[in-house]
Every structure is written in structure tokens, then in C-alpha cells.
Amino acid sequence: MITSSPLLQSLLPSRDDVIHNPEVNNFRAKEQECLYLLKRCNNIEEFKQVHAKFIKLSLFSSSPFSASSVLSTCAHSGWENSMNYAASIFRGIDDPCTFDYNTMIRGYVNETSFEEALCVYNEMVKEGIEPDNFTYPFLLKACTCLKSVRDGKQIHGHVFKLGFEADVFVQNSLINMYGRCGEMALSSAVFERMEAKTAASWSSMVSARAGMGMWSDCLMLFREMCRETGLKVEESGMVSALSACANTGALDLGMSIHGYLLRNINELNIAVQTSLVDMYAKCGWLDKALRIFKKMESRNSLTYSAMISGLALHGEGEAALSIFSDMIEEGIESDHVVYVSVLNACSHSGLVKEGRRVFEEMLKEGKVEPTAEHYGCLVDLLGRAGLLEEALETIQNMPIEQNDVVWRSFLSSCRVHQNVELGKIAARELIKLNSHNAGDYLVISNMFAQAQMWEDVARVRTEMANKSLKQTPGFSIVEVKGKTHRFVSQDRFHPQCKEIYKMLHQMEWQLKFEGYSPDVTQVLLNVDEEEKRERLKGHSQKVALAFALLYTPAGSIIRIARNLRMCSDCHTYTKKISMIYEREIVVRDRNRFHLFKGGTCSCKDSW
């Protein structure tokens, strides 16, 4: 016997409410009454009672609308185990229609059960139920999350066959699916064939580039969207553009996007605010990131992770630990990403004792299973502090399988501290793991070059060539008047090349009077001193700095982002330039931020 809860009883209309309705006892009135109750369900238990009422009154079996409504309410509720119950409801429908199949697909996708969503679609096709344009957006989202281009292409074929290729929602889903799966040519092909591109179409293109780390392409598309369309940009597109600004150091554009958001959106959601925190922190404006963070009414673990990572980049380890403590007090659980951010903050600030404590607390709590990335952070923490033996012991005693992440961290520390013997151990392990990362071989080569072991350098370089490994060239990016300019070492391709090298020559003369002498040990090639000096002159950071001095207003802050760790010569060079030209210079290298001012650096010469 089914009993009703007090809440359910209270939701039933009273006799007074229905006494004037002459059809109160007929089928339609019963159906309307149950549908009303269905909308008021707050949990799975209340829902089951209403479902039972539908069955008792024969509404479920005799009214397809009622059956579909019951299924939709359950599948889209988000209650615990609701999709398991929805599946049993679905199996009880004699002839499920397109809407019912769509409901199940959407429910499984929302629950991140992507394989089940594809299985439902396969069953739909097998049963001869014709999909509609609402079927495909969620189905393609499942392919996107599974990174299954093969399934995505098959579904694209069905879309074409059934004539839905011109549907804008399906097109946007195809753009996003191909882009997120790395098929940029196919993503662009769908986009270019669209007759009417919407804001969502552009946002999908921008987001796809951001998802693949194609930051320059992402910003180029975003600028084109703003320039050529009068569309109101979606928040998802803004988040992707802000991520691109963060990763390229495009502060001016990031500020413009922030201004646009404030003018056009009344209340920024937590994802957008988190992206703003991340953008300002990674573009070197830490105070602004902190102000936005502190004004946020609600924060999640991603927000805290962004703020802690930003503080880590700026070498503010103690402040990062304070924010982490606030997070714990607020009752937000730490996740994998947060612990990586906190350990990195300790590593960049040399807080060995605190880093050890955080790692031990993570192990003790047991809520986050330590990964190779966490152990890599611990090894980096110990290695930076020169505790190489302890770092090696940590790797050897890891309870999980050793991988390239931990050995790469250890190798980098061995190179910095010029410990070739321990470095050889890391090199052997990386090669044993069949590393095809050109950066690993470069670090090994540079370690041998620092020790002037030229035969070993030649051997490593030969092995790189045999494996067809190509190094990613170092580059520096500087933003001037809202446009980013990218420079490589010895760059001669910029339109203002002649003026830049004149400026470099002028800077060198002034540096000589300040006692600057090039650190030729940073040129890890077996060439003479003069050749080493020439090579140092054209480092990408120096070229970018010369360009910025030429084309930014006197007294303004110069912001440079680079993809590799800054060499000690560029560090000394930039310190002296900040003093000579009385400019604040912010440089973000692969590891952290450096604020050069008056001949000093915020990293205190430890990076």
C-alpha cells in the first residue's frame, strides 16, 4: 500500500478548490492533478509517490504525455540516483517517442554518463525512431567529452542524411565537438559554411581554440568577432578569451573584456569572476586579482585555485597559504588542483617546511589521492631548495608508479644546482620511459654543456636528431596599444626591426657605464667568447624590451611574457634597464613573475 507524505497530502487540491469543476472525476482532471503534483516534487521519495499515483490511475499507460512528463521530471531533476530510476521508467514505456529518447540522452549527458547517452542513441536508431534537431546537441556534447571524433563523425553523417546540417544549434555543437577534439580544420569548415553565424557560433570557435591552448588564434578570432559582428558575446566566449589573455599576457585586451562585461552584464557569474582573477594574476596585476577575489560573494575550489596559483607565480607563498587556510575555514573541500597550486606556491617561495606539512596533511586526510603531479611538486620543492638526495629518495619511495613528471622535475633541479651525477640518473630514467619530449633532451644537453662535457652534448643532440625531436623555440610576447608582438631570439622579421636593433645598441652602451658584463656561461654552445656575446645580444626578452621602450609611453609599466625560464644574463640585464630607464618591468617566465624596479627584482635573485 502506498502512503502519501504530509507534504504530498498538502499539495492535493481541496474539495472546495474543485467542487465547481464539473469534470473533476474525468480522466483529464486526474491527469492535470497529477501533473501539478509532479511539478512540486522536491526529492526522489516524493517523486516515487507521485509516480505511483500515475500508475494507480492508469495515466502512465494510457497517456503518452503523462509518461513523458514523469520521465522528463526524473531524468532532469539532478537527484541522487535519479537516472537509474529514470531508466526503469523509460523501460516501462511501451512505445517511447523521440522526446523520450532525447530526455534520456540529455539526462545521461548532464550526469556525465556519456557512453550511456551514446547507447541510448544507438538503440533509438535501431528501433527506427527518427531523431530531431534536439537530439544532436547533447549527443555531440557526449562525443566532445569522450574526445571521440569517430563517433562524432558518424553522428555528423546522420545529421547530414536527416537534413539537420543547417540547424544553427546542431552546427554550433559540431563546431565545438570538432574543435575540442583537435580537428580544427573540420571545425572551421562547419563554421565557414554557416549562413547565419550566431554569438554561440563564434563562442564555440573561440572556446575550441582556447581548449587546445591555441591562445594567439583564440585572440585573433575574438578580435574578428568583435570587429565584424554586432553580436552580444556569450559569457562562455568571454571566459575563453580571458583565458587566452591570461596565457599570452594580453592585459590591455583583458581589461577591455572586463569593461565590456561590466557594461553589458548585471551580475557576473562565478566562472567569469574566476577567469578575471586568473587573467589579472597571470598578466602581472596581482593587486587587481586580489580585489576581485575579495569582493566575490561566493567562491568555489576553482576560484581559490586560481588565486593561490596567481600568488604562487608572484612568489607570494605565505599569502597563498593564508588563502588556503581561509578556504578550509569556509568549508570548501580541497581537490587535486588546489593541492597542486598550494605545493607550487611553497616551491616558488622556498617554503620547504610548509610544503612538507601540506603534503603530509593531504596524505593524512585521504580525501585526495596523491598523483604523480603532486609528487612532482614535492620533488620540485625539495630540488629547488638544493635537497637533491631527499628529492631522489622521495621518487624512489613513491607508492605509485614513477613517471616522466617526477623525473623531469628532478632533472631540472639537478641542472640548476649543476649536479651532473644525479642528473644522469634522472636522464637515464627519462630515456628508459621512452620520452619523446624534446625539452627533456634539451635540459640534459644543457646540463652537460654547463659542465663543458661537449662529447655528451653531441651525443644527446644526435639522439634528438635521430628521433626527429624538434625543440620549441624560446619567445617573448609584449603588448603595445592592445596588440601583442611576439619575438624570438635574433628576431629580424618584425616590421620595426631596424629601429629595434638601433635601440638595443643604445641600451648596450648605457649598460656598459653601469658595469654590465654579459654572462657568456649562459650560451651553452662550444663557440668562442665573441660569438657567445653576439648570441646573448639577441635574446628574445631583450628584443621585446627594446621594442617596448620604443613604443610605450615613458613611465608606463612594461609587461613581457615568455615561454621559457629566464636566463641569469637576461635577469641581470633587465634589472639594470629598469634602473637606467626608470621603468617598472614585469616579466612572466615559465616559472613565475619577476617585477623589476630600480635595479632590483621581486624574486630576490632566486627563481
PDB file of N, CA and C in Angstrom, residues 385-430:
ATOM      1  N   ALA A 385      65.276  23.736  -3.368  1.00  0.00           N
ATOM      2  CA  ALA A 385      65.973  24.073  -2.118  1.00  0.00           C
ATOM      3  C   ALA A 385      67.344  23.404  -2.036  1.00  0.00           C
ATOM      4  N   GLY A 386      67.708  22.659  -3.077  1.00  0.00           N
ATOM      5  CA  GLY A 386      69.019  22.001  -3.098  1.00  0.00           C
ATOM      6  C   GLY A 386      69.053  20.676  -2.365  1.00  0.00           C
ATOM      7  N   LEU A 387      67.887  20.195  -1.921  1.00  0.00           N
ATOM      8  CA  LEU A 387      67.821  18.925  -1.185  1.00  0.00           C
ATOM      9  C   LEU A 387      67.655  17.777  -2.189  1.00  0.00           C
ATOM     10  N   LEU A 388      68.655  17.606  -3.030  1.00  0.00           N
ATOM     11  CA  LEU A 388      68.551  16.662  -4.146  1.00  0.00           C
ATOM     12  C   LEU A 388      68.497  15.213  -3.684  1.00  0.00           C
ATOM     13  N   GLU A 389      69.264  14.871  -2.658  1.00  0.00           N
ATOM     14  CA  GLU A 389      69.257  13.492  -2.162  1.00  0.00           C
ATOM     15  C   GLU A 389      67.874  13.127  -1.617  1.00  0.00           C
ATOM     16  N   GLU A 390      67.265  14.051  -0.872  1.00  0.00           N
ATOM     17  CA  GLU A 390      65.929  13.796  -0.328  1.00  0.00           C
ATOM     18  C   GLU A 390      64.895  13.712  -1.454  1.00  0.00           C
ATOM     19  N   ALA A 391      65.075  14.548  -2.477  1.00  0.00           N
ATOM     20  CA  ALA A 391      64.165  14.516  -3.622  1.00  0.00           C
ATOM     21  C   ALA A 391      64.232  13.166  -4.331  1.00  0.00           C
ATOM     22  N   LEU A 392      65.455  12.645  -4.504  1.00  0.00           N
ATOM     23  CA  LEU A 392      65.640  11.339  -5.142  1.00  0.00           C
ATOM     24  C   LEU A 392      65.019  10.228  -4.295  1.00  0.00           C
ATOM     25  N   GLU A 393      65.200  10.337  -2.992  1.00  0.00           N
ATOM     26  CA  GLU A 393      64.625   9.344  -2.083  1.00  0.00           C
ATOM     27  C   GLU A 393      63.096   9.355  -2.156  1.00  0.00           C
ATOM     28  N   THR A 394      62.521  10.559  -2.278  1.00  0.00           N
ATOM     29  CA  THR A 394      61.060  10.700  -2.407  1.00  0.00           C
ATOM     30  C   THR A 394      60.555   9.978  -3.650  1.00  0.00           C
ATOM     31  N   ILE A 395      61.278  10.136  -4.759  1.00  0.00           N
ATOM     32  CA  ILE A 395      60.887   9.468  -6.010  1.00  0.00           C
ATOM     33  C   ILE A 395      60.960   7.948  -5.853  1.00  0.00           C
ATOM     34  N   GLN A 396      62.070   7.479  -5.272  1.00  0.00           N
ATOM     35  CA  GLN A 396      62.286   6.032  -5.154  1.00  0.00           C
ATOM     36  C   GLN A 396      61.294   5.363  -4.208  1.00  0.00           C
ATOM     37  N   ASN A 397      60.741   6.140  -3.243  1.00  0.00           N
ATOM     38  CA  ASN A 397      59.797   5.576  -2.268  1.00  0.00           C
ATOM     39  C   ASN A 397      58.341   5.885  -2.587  1.00  0.00           C
ATOM     40  N   MET A 398      58.078   6.440  -3.774  1.00  0.00           N
ATOM     41  CA  MET A 398      56.701   6.748  -4.163  1.00  0.00           C
ATOM     42  C   MET A 398      55.844   5.485  -4.186  1.00  0.00           C
ATOM     43  N   PRO A 399      54.623   5.542  -3.613  1.00  0.00           N
ATOM     44  CA  PRO A 399      53.757   4.355  -3.635  1.00  0.00           C
ATOM     45  C   PRO A 399      53.067   4.139  -4.979  1.00  0.00           C
ATOM     46  N   ILE A 400      53.221   5.118  -5.871  1.00  0.00           N
ATOM     47  CA  ILE A 400      52.638   4.984  -7.207  1.00  0.00           C
ATOM     48  C   ILE A 400      53.765   4.897  -8.229  1.00  0.00           C
ATOM     49  N   GLU A 401      53.408   4.518  -9.441  1.00  0.00           N
ATOM     50  CA  GLU A 401      54.414   4.318 -10.483  1.00  0.00           C
ATOM     51  C   GLU A 401      55.130   5.627 -10.823  1.00  0.00           C
ATOM     52  N   GLN A 402      56.436   5.561 -10.907  1.00  0.00           N
ATOM     53  CA  GLN A 402      57.231   6.740 -11.285  1.00  0.00           C
ATOM     54  C   GLN A 402      56.958   7.046 -12.762  1.00  0.00           C
ATOM     55  N   ASN A 403      56.812   8.335 -13.071  1.00  0.00           N
ATOM     56  CA  ASN A 403      56.616   8.707 -14.477  1.00  0.00           C
ATOM     57  C   ASN A 403      57.505   9.875 -14.844  1.00  0.00           C
ATOM     58  N   ASP A 404      57.330  10.363 -16.065  1.00  0.00           N
ATOM     59  CA  ASP A 404      58.206  11.427 -16.566  1.00  0.00           C
ATOM     60  C   ASP A 404      58.055  12.733 -15.796  1.00  0.00           C
ATOM     61  N   VAL A 405      56.892  12.965 -15.173  1.00  0.00           N
ATOM     62  CA  VAL A 405      56.649  14.227 -14.450  1.00  0.00           C
ATOM     63  C   VAL A 405      57.648  14.393 -13.310  1.00  0.00           C
ATOM     64  N   VAL A 406      57.784  13.351 -12.465  1.00  0.00           N
ATOM     65  CA  VAL A 406      58.673  13.473 -11.302  1.00  0.00           C
ATOM     66  C   VAL A 406      60.143  13.494 -11.726  1.00  0.00           C
ATOM     67  N   TRP A 407      60.496  12.676 -12.716  1.00  0.00           N
ATOM     68  CA  TRP A 407      61.898  12.667 -13.149  1.00  0.00           C
ATOM     69  C   TRP A 407      62.276  13.967 -13.852  1.00  0.00           C
ATOM     70  N   ARG A 408      61.317  14.568 -14.539  1.00  0.00           N
ATOM     71  CA  ARG A 408      61.586  15.856 -15.209  1.00  0.00           C
ATOM     72  C   ARG A 408      61.836  16.947 -14.178  1.00  0.00           C
ATOM     73  N   SER A 409      61.042  16.954 -13.103  1.00  0.00           N
ATOM     74  CA  SER A 409      61.252  17.934 -12.021  1.00  0.00           C
ATOM     75  C   SER A 409      62.630  17.752 -11.394  1.00  0.00           C
ATOM     76  N   PHE A 410      62.995  16.505 -11.174  1.00  0.00           N
ATOM     77  CA  PHE A 410      64.288  16.210 -10.547  1.00  0.00           C
ATOM     78  C   PHE A 410      65.443  16.596 -11.467  1.00  0.00           C
ATOM     79  N   LEU A 411      65.317  16.289 -12.751  1.00  0.00           N
ATOM     80  CA  LEU A 411      66.364  16.639 -13.719  1.00  0.00           C
ATOM     81  C   LEU A 411      66.585  18.149 -13.772  1.00  0.00           C
ATOM     82  N   SER A 412      65.494  18.901 -13.779  1.00  0.00           N
ATOM     83  CA  SER A 412      65.597  20.364 -13.820  1.00  0.00           C
ATOM     84  C   SER A 412      66.357  20.896 -12.612  1.00  0.00           C
ATOM     85  N   SER A 413      66.082  20.327 -11.431  1.00  0.00           N
ATOM     86  CA  SER A 413      66.783  20.758 -10.211  1.00  0.00           C
ATOM     87  C   SER A 413      68.264  20.399 -10.276  1.00  0.00           C
ATOM     88  N   CYS A 414      68.573  19.221 -10.819  1.00  0.00           N
ATOM     89  CA  CYS A 414      69.977  18.804 -10.957  1.00  0.00           C
ATOM     90  C   CYS A 414      70.739  19.760 -11.877  1.00  0.00           C
ATOM     91  N   ARG A 415      70.064  20.218 -12.936  1.00  0.00           N
ATOM     92  CA  ARG A 415      70.735  21.156 -13.854  1.00  0.00           C
ATOM     93  C   ARG A 415      70.990  22.493 -13.168  1.00  0.00           C
ATOM     94  N   VAL A 416      69.968  22.996 -12.459  1.00  0.00           N
ATOM     95  CA  VAL A 416      70.104  24.290 -11.766  1.00  0.00           C
ATOM     96  C   VAL A 416      71.238  24.249 -10.752  1.00  0.00           C
ATOM     97  N   HIS A 417      71.333  23.136  -9.998  1.00  0.00           N
ATOM     98  CA  HIS A 417      72.367  23.009  -8.968  1.00  0.00           C
ATOM     99  C   HIS A 417      73.643  22.342  -9.498  1.00  0.00           C
ATOM    100  N   GLN A 418      73.672  22.111 -10.817  1.00  0.00           N
ATOM    101  CA  GLN A 418      74.859  21.583 -11.518  1.00  0.00           C
ATOM    102  C   GLN A 418      75.383  20.289 -10.881  1.00  0.00           C
ATOM    103  N   ASN A 419      74.454  19.407 -10.547  1.00  0.00           N
ATOM    104  CA  ASN A 419      74.818  18.094 -10.015  1.00  0.00           C
ATOM    105  C   ASN A 419      74.659  17.084 -11.155  1.00  0.00           C
ATOM    106  N   VAL A 420      75.731  16.878 -11.916  1.00  0.00           N
ATOM    107  CA  VAL A 420      75.683  16.053 -13.118  1.00  0.00           C
ATOM    108  C   VAL A 420      75.439  14.584 -12.778  1.00  0.00           C
ATOM    109  N   GLU A 421      76.034  14.100 -11.694  1.00  0.00           N
ATOM    110  CA  GLU A 421      75.913  12.681 -11.357  1.00  0.00           C
ATOM    111  C   GLU A 421      74.464  12.286 -11.083  1.00  0.00           C
ATOM    112  N   LEU A 422      73.760  13.076 -10.258  1.00  0.00           N
ATOM    113  CA  LEU A 422      72.344  12.787 -10.002  1.00  0.00           C
ATOM    114  C   LEU A 422      71.500  13.077 -11.241  1.00  0.00           C
ATOM    115  N   GLY A 423      71.936  14.082 -12.005  1.00  0.00           N
ATOM    116  CA  GLY A 423      71.238  14.419 -13.243  1.00  0.00           C
ATOM    117  C   GLY A 423      71.262  13.261 -14.235  1.00  0.00           C
ATOM    118  N   LYS A 424      72.374  12.527 -14.251  1.00  0.00           N
ATOM    119  CA  LYS A 424      72.486  11.369 -15.147  1.00  0.00           C
ATOM    120  C   LYS A 424      71.456  10.292 -14.788  1.00  0.00           C
ATOM    121  N   ILE A 425      71.172  10.147 -13.478  1.00  0.00           N
ATOM    122  CA  ILE A 425      70.164   9.165 -13.044  1.00  0.00           C
ATOM    123  C   ILE A 425      68.793   9.550 -13.614  1.00  0.00           C
ATOM    124  N   ALA A 426      68.463  10.836 -13.470  1.00  0.00           N
ATOM    125  CA  ALA A 426      67.176  11.322 -13.999  1.00  0.00           C
ATOM    126  C   ALA A 426      67.109  11.156 -15.514  1.00  0.00           C
ATOM    127  N   ALA A 427      68.220  11.465 -16.187  1.00  0.00           N
ATOM    128  CA  ALA A 427      68.269  11.350 -17.649  1.00  0.00           C
ATOM    129  C   ALA A 427      68.042   9.909 -18.087  1.00  0.00           C
ATOM    130  N   ARG A 428      68.703   8.966 -17.398  1.00  0.00           N
ATOM    131  CA  ARG A 428      68.544   7.547 -17.744  1.00  0.00           C
ATOM    132  C   ARG A 428      67.092   7.099 -17.585  1.00  0.00           C
ATOM    133  N   GLU A 429      66.463   7.537 -16.477  1.00  0.00           N
ATOM    134  CA  GLU A 429      65.080   7.129 -16.217  1.00  0.00           C
ATOM    135  C   GLU A 429      64.123   7.704 -17.253  1.00  0.00           C
ATOM    136  N   LEU A 430      64.370   8.955 -17.638  1.00  0.00           N
ATOM    137  CA  LEU A 430      63.507   9.578 -18.654  1.00  0.00           C
ATOM    138  C   LEU A 430      63.635   8.858 -19.993  1.00  0.00           C
TER     139      LEU A 430
END
